[in-house]
Coordinates of N, CA, C and O in Angstrom, one line a residue:
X298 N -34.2 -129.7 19.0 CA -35.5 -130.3 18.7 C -35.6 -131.7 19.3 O -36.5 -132.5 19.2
X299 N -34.4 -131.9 20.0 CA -34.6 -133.3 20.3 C -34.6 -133.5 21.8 O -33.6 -133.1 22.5
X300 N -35.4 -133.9 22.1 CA -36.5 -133.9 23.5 C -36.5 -135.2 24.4 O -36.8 -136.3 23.9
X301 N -36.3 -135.1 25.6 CA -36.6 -136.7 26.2 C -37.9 -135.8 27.1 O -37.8 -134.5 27.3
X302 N -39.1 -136.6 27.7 CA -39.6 -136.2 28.7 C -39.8 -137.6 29.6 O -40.1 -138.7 29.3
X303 N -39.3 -136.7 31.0 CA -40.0 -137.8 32.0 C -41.1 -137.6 32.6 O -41.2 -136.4 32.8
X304 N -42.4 -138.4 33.2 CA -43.3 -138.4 33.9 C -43.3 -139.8 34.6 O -42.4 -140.7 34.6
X305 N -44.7 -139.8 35.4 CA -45.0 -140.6 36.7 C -44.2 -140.8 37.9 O -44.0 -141.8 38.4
X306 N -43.6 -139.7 38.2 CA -43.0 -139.6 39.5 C -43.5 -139.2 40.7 O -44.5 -138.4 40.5
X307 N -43.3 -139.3 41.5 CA -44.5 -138.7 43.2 C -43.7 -139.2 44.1 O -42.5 -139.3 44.2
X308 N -44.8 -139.6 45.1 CA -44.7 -139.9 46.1 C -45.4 -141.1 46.7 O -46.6 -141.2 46.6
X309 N -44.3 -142.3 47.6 CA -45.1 -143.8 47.6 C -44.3 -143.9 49.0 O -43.3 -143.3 49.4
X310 N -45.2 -144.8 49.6 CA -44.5 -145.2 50.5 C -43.8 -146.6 50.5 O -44.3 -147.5 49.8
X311 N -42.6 -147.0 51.4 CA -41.8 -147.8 51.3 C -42.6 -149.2 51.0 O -43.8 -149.4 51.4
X312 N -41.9 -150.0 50.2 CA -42.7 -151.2 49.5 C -44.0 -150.9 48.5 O -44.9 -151.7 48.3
X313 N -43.8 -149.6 48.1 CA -44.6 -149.1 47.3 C -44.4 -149.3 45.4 O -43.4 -149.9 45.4
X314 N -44.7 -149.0 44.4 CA -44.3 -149.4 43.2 C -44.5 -147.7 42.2 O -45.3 -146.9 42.7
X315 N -43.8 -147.4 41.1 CA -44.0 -146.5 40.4 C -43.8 -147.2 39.1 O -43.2 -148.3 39.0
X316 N -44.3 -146.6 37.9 CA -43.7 -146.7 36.8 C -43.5 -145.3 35.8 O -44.4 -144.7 35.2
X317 N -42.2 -145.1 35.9 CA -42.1 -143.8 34.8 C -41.7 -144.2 34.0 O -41.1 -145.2 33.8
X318 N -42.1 -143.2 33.1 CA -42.5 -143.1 31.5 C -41.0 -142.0 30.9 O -40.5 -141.2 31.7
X319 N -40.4 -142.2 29.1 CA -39.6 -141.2 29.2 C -39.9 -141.2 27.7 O -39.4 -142.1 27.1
X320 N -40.6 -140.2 27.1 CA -41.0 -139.7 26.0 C -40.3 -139.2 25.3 O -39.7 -138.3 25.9
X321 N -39.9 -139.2 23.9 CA -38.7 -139.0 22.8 C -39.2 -138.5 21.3 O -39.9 -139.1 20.5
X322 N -38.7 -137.1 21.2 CA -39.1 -137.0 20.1 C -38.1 -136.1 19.5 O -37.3 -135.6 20.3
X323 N -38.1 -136.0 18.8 CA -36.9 -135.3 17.1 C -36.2 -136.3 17.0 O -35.5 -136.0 16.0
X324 N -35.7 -137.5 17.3 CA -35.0 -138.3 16.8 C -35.6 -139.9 16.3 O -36.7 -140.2 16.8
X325 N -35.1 -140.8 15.7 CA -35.5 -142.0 15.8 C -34.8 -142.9 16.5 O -33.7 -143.4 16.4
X326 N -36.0 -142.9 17.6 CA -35.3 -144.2 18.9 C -35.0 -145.5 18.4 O -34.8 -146.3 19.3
X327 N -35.0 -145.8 17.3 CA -34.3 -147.2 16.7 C -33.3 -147.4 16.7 O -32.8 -148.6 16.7
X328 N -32.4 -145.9 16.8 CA -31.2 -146.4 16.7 C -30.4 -145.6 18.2 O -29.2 -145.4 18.2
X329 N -31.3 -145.3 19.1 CA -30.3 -145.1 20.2 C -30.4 -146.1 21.9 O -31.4 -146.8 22.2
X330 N -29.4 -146.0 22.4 CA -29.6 -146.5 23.8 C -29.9 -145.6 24.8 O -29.3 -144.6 25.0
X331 N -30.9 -146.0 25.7 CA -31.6 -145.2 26.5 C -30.8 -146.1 28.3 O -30.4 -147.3 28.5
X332 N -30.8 -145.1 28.9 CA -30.1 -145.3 30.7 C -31.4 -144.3 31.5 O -32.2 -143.5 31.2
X333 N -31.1 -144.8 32.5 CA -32.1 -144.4 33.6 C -31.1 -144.2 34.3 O -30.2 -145.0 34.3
X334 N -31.2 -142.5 35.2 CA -30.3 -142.3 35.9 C -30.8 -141.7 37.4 O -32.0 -141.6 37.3
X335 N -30.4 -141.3 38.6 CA -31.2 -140.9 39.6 C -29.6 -139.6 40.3 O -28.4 -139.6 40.1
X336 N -30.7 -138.8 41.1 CA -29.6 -138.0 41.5 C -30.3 -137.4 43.0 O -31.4 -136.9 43.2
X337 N -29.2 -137.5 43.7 CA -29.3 -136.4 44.8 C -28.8 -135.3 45.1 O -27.6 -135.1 44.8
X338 N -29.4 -134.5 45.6 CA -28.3 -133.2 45.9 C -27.4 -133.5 47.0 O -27.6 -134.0 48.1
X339 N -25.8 -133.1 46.5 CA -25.1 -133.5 47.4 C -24.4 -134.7 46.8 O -23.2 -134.9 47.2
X340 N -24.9 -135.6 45.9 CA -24.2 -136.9 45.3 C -23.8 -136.7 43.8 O -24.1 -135.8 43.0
X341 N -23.0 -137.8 43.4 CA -23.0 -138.2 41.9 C -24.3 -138.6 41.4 O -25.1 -138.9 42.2
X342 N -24.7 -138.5 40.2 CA -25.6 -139.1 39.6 C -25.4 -140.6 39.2 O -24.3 -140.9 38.9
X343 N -26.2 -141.3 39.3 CA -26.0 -142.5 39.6 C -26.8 -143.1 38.3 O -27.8 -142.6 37.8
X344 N -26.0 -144.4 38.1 CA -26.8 -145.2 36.7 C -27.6 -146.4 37.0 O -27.0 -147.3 37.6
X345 N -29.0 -146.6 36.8 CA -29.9 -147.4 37.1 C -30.1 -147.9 36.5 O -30.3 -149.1 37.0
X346 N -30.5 -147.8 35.3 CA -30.6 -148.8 34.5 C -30.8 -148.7 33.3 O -31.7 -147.8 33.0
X347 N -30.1 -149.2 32.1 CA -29.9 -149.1 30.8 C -30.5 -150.4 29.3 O -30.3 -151.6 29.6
X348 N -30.8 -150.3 28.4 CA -31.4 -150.8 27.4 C -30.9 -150.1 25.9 O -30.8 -148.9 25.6
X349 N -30.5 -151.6 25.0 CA -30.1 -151.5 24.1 C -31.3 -151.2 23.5 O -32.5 -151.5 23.8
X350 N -30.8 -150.1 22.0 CA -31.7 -149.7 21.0 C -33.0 -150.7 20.9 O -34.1 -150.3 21.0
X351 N -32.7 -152.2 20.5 CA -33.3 -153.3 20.3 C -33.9 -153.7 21.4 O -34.9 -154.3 21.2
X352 N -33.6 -153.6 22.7 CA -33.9 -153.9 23.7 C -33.4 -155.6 24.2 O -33.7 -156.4 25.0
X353 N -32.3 -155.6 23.2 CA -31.7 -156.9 23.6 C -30.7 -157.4 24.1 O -30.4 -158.6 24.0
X354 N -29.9 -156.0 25.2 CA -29.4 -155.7 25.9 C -29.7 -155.3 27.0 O -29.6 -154.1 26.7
X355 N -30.1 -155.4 28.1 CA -30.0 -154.8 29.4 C -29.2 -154.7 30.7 O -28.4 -155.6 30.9
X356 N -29.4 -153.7 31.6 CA -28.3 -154.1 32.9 C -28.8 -153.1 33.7 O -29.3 -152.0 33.3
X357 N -28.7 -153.6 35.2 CA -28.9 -153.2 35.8 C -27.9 -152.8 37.1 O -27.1 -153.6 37.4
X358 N -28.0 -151.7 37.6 CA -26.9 -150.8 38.9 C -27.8 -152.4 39.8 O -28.8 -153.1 39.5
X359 N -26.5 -152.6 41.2 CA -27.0 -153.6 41.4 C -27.7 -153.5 42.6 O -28.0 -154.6 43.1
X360 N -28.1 -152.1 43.2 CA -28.7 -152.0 44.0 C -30.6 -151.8 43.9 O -31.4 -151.6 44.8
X361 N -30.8 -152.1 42.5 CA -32.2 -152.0 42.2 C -32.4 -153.7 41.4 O -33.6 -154.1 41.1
X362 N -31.5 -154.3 41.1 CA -32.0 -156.0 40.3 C -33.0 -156.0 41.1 O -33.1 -155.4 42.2
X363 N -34.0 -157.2 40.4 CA -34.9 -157.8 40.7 C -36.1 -156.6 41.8 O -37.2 -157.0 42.3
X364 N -35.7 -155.8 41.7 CA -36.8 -154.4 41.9 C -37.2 -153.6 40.8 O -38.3 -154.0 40.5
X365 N -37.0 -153.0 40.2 CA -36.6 -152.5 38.7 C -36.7 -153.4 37.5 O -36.1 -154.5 37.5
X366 N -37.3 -153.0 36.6 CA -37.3 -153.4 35.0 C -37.4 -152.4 34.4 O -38.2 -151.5 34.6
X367 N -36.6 -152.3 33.6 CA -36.5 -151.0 32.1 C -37.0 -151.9 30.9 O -36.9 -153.1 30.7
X368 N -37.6 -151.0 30.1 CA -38.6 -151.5 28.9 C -38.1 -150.3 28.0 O -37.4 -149.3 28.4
X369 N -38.9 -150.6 26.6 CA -38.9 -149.7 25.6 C -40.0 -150.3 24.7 O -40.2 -151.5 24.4
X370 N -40.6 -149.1 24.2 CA -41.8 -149.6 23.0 C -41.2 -148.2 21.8 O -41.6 -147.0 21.8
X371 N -40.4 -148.7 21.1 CA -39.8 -147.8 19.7 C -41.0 -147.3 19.1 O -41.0 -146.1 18.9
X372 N -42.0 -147.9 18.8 CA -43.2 -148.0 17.8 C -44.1 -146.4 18.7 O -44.6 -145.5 17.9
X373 N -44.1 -146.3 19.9 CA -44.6 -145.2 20.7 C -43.5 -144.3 21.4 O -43.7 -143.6 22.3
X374 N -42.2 -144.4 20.7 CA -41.5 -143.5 21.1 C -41.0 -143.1 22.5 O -40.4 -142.1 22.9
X375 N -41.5 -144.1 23.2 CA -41.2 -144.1 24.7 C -40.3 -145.2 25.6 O -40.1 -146.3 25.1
X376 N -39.9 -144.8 26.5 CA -38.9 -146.1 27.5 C -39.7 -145.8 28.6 O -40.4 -144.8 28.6
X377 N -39.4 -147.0 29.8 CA -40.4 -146.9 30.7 C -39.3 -147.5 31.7 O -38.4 -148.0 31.1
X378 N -39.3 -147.5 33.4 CA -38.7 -147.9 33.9 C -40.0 -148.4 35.0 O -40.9 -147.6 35.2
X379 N -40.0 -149.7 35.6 CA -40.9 -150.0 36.6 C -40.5 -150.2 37.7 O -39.4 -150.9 37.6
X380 N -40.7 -150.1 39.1 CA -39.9 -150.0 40.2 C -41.0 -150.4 41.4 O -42.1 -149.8 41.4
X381 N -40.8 -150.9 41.9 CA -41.2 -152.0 43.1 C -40.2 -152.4 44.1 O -38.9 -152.4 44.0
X382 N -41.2 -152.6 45.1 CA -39.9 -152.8 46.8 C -39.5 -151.2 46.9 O -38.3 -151.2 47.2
X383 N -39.9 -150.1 46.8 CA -39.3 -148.6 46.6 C -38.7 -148.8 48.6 O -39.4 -149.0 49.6
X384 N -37.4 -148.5 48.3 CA -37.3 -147.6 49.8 C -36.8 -146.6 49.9 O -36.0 -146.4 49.0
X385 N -36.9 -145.7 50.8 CA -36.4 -144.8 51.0 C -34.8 -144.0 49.7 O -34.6 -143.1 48.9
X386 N -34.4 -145.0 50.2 CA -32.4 -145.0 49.6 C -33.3 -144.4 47.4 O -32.9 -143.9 46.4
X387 N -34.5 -144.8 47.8 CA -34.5 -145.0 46.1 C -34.6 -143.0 45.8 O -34.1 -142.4 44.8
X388 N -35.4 -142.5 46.9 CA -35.9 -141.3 46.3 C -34.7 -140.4 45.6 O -33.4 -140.5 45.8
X389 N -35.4 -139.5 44.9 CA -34.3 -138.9 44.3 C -35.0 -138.4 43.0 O -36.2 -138.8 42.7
X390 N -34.2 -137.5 41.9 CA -34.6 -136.9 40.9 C -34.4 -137.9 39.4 O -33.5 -137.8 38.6
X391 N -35.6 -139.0 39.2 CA -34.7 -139.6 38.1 C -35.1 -138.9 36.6 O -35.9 -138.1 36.2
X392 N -33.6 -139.9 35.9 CA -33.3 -138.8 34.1 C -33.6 -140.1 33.2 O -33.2 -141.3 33.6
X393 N -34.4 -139.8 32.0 CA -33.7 -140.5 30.9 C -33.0 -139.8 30.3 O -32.9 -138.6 30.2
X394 N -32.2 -140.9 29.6 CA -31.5 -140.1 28.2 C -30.9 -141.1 27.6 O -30.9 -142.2 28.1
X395 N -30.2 -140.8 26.4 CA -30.5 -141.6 24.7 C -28.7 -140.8 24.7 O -28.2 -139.9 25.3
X396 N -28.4 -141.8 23.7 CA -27.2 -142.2 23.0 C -27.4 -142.5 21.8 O -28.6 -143.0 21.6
X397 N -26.5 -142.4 20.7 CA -26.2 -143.2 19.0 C -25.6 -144.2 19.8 O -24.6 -144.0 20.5
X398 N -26.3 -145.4 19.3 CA -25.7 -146.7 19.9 C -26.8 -147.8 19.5 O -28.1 -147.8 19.7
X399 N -25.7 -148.9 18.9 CA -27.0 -150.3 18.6 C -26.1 -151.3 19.6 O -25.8 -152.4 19.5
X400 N -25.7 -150.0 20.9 CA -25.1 -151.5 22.2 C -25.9 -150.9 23.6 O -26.7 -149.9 23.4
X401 N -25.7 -151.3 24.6 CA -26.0 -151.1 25.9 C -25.1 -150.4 26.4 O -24.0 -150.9 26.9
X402 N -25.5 -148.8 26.4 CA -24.1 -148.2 27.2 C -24.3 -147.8 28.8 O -25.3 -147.1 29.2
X403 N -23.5 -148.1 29.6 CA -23.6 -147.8 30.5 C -22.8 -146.5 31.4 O -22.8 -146.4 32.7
X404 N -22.0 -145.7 30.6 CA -21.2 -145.0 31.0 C -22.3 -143.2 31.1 O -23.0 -142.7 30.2
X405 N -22.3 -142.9 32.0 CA -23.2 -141.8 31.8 C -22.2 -140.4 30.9 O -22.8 -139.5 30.4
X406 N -20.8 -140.4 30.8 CA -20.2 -139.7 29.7 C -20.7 -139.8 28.9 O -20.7 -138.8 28.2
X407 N -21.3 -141.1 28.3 CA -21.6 -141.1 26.7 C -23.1 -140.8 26.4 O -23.7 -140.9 25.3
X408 N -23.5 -140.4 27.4 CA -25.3 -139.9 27.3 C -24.9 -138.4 26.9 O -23.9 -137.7 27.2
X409 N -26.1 -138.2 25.7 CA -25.8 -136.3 25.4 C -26.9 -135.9 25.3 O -27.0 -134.7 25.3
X410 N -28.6 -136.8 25.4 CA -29.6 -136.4 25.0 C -30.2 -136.9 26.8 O -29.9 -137.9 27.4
X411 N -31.1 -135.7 27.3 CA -31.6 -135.8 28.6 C -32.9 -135.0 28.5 O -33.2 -133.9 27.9
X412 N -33.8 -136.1 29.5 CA -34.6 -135.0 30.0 C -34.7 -134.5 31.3 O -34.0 -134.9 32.2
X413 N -35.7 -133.5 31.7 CA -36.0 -132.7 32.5 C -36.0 -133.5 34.5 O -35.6 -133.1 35.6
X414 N -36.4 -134.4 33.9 CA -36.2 -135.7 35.4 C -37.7 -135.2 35.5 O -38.4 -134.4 34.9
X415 N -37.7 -136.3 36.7 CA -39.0 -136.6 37.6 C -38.7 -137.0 38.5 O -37.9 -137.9 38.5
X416 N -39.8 -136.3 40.1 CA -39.1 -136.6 41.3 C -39.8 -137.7 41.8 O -41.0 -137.8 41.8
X417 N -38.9 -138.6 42.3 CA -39.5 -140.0 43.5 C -38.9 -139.6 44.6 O -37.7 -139.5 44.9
X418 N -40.3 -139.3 45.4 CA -40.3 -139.4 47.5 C -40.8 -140.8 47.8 O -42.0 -141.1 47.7
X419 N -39.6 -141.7 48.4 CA -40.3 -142.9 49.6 C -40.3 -142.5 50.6 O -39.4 -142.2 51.4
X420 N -41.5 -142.4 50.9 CA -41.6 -142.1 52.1 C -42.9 -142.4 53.3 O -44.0 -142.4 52.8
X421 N -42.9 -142.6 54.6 CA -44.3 -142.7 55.3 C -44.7 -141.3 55.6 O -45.8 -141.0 56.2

C-alpha cells in the first residue's frame, strides 16, 4: 500500500529547467527521509539528492550543487526536486524513495520504499 509516484519529467533542452514532483501515500511522510536518485542503462544508480524528514537536513551529489534543490511539503504528501542549468550528462530515469529516518540518509542501501521513476531527455 505504500506508494511513491514520480511526475514532470520530459524533455528540455540544455540550460533548460524541470521540476519533479514525488507523491506518497500509505505512509506518514513525517517520519521518513526521502533521496532523489537517477539511472542509466549501463550504469550504477546514482544519488542526487536527499532531505531530512523535517527538511532540516539536506545534501547534495556534487555534480548537481547549486543546479538542483530538493524540497518537501509533509502537509501535501509530496517532495519535489528542481533542476536548472540541465545538460545533457543529467538525462536519465529519475527515482524517489523514503526511508524510517528523522536523519538525512544518503546511502541508497537504506532506501526500501521507490517509485516508478520519471524520464529526463537534455537534449537539442
Amino acid at each position: 500500500q505504500r506508494k511513491l509516484v514520480e511526475s514532470g519529467g520530459g524533455l528540455v533542452q540544455p540550460g533548460g529547467s524541470l521540476r519533479l514532483s514525488c507523491e506518497v501515500s500509505g505512509f506518514n511522510l513525517d517520519y521518513y527521509a526521502i533521496g532523489w536518485f537517477r539511472q542509466v542503462p549501463g550504469k550504477e544508480r546514482e544519488g542526487v539528492s536527499f532531505i531530512s524528514s523535517g527538511s532540516d537536513m539536506i545534501q547534495y551529489a556534487d555534480s548537481v550543487k547549486g543546479r538542483f534543490t530538493i524540497s518537501r511539503d509533509n502537509a501535501k504528501n509530496t517532495a519535489y526536486l528542481a533542476m536548472s542549468s540541465l545538460t545533457p550528462e543529467d538525462t536519465g530515469d529519475y527515482y524517489c524513495a523514503a526511508t524510517y529516518s528523522s536523519y538525512v540518509i544518503t546511502d541508497v542501501k537504506m532506501y526500501d520504499h521507490w517509485g516508478q521513476g520519471t524520464r529526463v531527455t537534455v537534449s537539442r
